[in-house]
Amino acid sequence: MKDTVTKLQASSKSDVDKCIRLREELKQLRDAIKDISDKGKLELSFIAIRKCKDKIQ
């Protein structure tokens, strides 16, 4: 029983760490998209949006 709880805790921590990392990456992409769209570079904005969608999936 104790082993099962330990494994679940480790798995949960790993999932949380991945979510935190992905959240930070998405924030960086969001900021990049904002900067790109502010400069009127729509092609780069499209590429950045695609990368965001790939990260989410």
mmCIF file of C-alpha atoms in Angstrom:
data_model
loop_
_atom_site.group_PDB
_atom_site.id
_atom_site.type_symbol
_atom_site.label_atom_id
_atom_site.label_comp_id
_atom_site.label_asym_id
_atom_site.label_seq_id
_atom_site.Cartn_x
_atom_site.Cartn_y
_atom_site.Cartn_z
ATOM 1 C CA MET A 1 0.000 0.000 0.000
ATOM 2 C CA LYS A 2 2.790 2.393 0.945
ATOM 3 C CA ASP A 3 4.614 1.634 -2.320
ATOM 4 C CA THR A 4 1.492 2.443 -4.317
ATOM 5 C CA VAL A 5 1.077 5.795 -2.576
ATOM 6 C CA THR A 6 4.744 6.621 -3.157
ATOM 7 C CA LYS A 7 4.450 5.780 -6.867
ATOM 8 C CA LEU A 8 1.308 7.886 -7.222
ATOM 9 C CA GLN A 9 2.958 10.833 -5.482
ATOM 10 C CA ALA A 10 5.988 10.600 -7.763
ATOM 11 C CA SER A 11 3.768 10.406 -10.821
ATOM 12 C CA SER A 12 1.708 13.382 -9.653
ATOM 13 C CA LYS A 13 4.837 15.437 -9.009
ATOM 14 C CA SER A 14 6.120 14.624 -12.478
ATOM 15 C CA ASP A 15 2.806 15.689 -14.027
ATOM 16 C CA VAL A 16 2.769 18.927 -12.040
ATOM 17 C CA ASP A 17 6.347 19.705 -13.079
ATOM 18 C CA LYS A 18 5.441 19.131 -16.739
ATOM 19 C CA CYS A 19 2.403 21.392 -16.446
ATOM 20 C CA ILE A 20 4.466 24.151 -14.860
ATOM 21 C CA ARG A 21 7.096 23.899 -17.598
ATOM 22 C CA LEU A 22 4.470 23.944 -20.356
ATOM 23 C CA ARG A 23 2.706 26.897 -18.753
ATOM 24 C CA GLU A 24 5.938 28.881 -18.763
ATOM 25 C CA GLU A 25 6.628 27.957 -22.391
ATOM 26 C CA LEU A 26 3.120 29.005 -23.385
ATOM 27 C CA LYS A 27 3.551 32.331 -21.578
ATOM 28 C CA GLN A 28 6.740 32.943 -23.545
ATOM 29 C CA LEU A 29 4.982 32.083 -26.805
ATOM 30 C CA ARG A 30 2.055 34.341 -25.883
ATOM 31 C CA ASP A 31 4.431 37.228 -25.268
ATOM 32 C CA ALA A 32 6.223 36.531 -28.550
ATOM 33 C CA ILE A 33 2.920 36.483 -30.438
ATOM 34 C CA LYS A 34 1.940 39.797 -28.864
ATOM 35 C CA ASP A 35 5.271 41.369 -29.822
ATOM 36 C CA ILE A 36 5.013 40.022 -33.362
ATOM 37 C CA SER A 37 1.429 41.185 -33.869
ATOM 38 C CA ASP A 38 2.309 44.621 -32.469
ATOM 39 C CA LYS A 39 4.935 44.897 -35.192
ATOM 40 C CA GLY A 40 2.501 43.851 -37.917
ATOM 41 C CA LYS A 41 4.304 40.638 -38.890
ATOM 42 C CA LEU A 42 1.322 38.400 -39.471
ATOM 43 C CA GLU A 43 3.264 35.485 -40.984
ATOM 44 C CA LEU A 44 5.423 35.136 -37.874
ATOM 45 C CA SER A 45 2.329 35.469 -35.712
ATOM 46 C CA PHE A 46 0.724 32.553 -37.575
ATOM 47 C CA ILE A 47 3.820 30.385 -37.019
ATOM 48 C CA ALA A 48 3.868 31.231 -33.308
ATOM 49 C CA ILE A 49 0.167 30.407 -32.970
ATOM 50 C CA ARG A 50 0.767 27.011 -34.611
ATOM 51 C CA LYS A 51 3.573 26.306 -32.147
ATOM 52 C CA CYS A 52 1.229 27.149 -29.262
ATOM 53 C CA LYS A 53 -1.358 24.725 -30.596
ATOM 54 C CA ASP A 54 1.288 22.013 -30.937
ATOM 55 C CA LYS A 55 2.355 22.547 -27.307
ATOM 56 C CA ILE A 56 -1.224 22.306 -26.071
ATOM 57 C CA GLN A 57 -1.805 19.001 -27.848
#
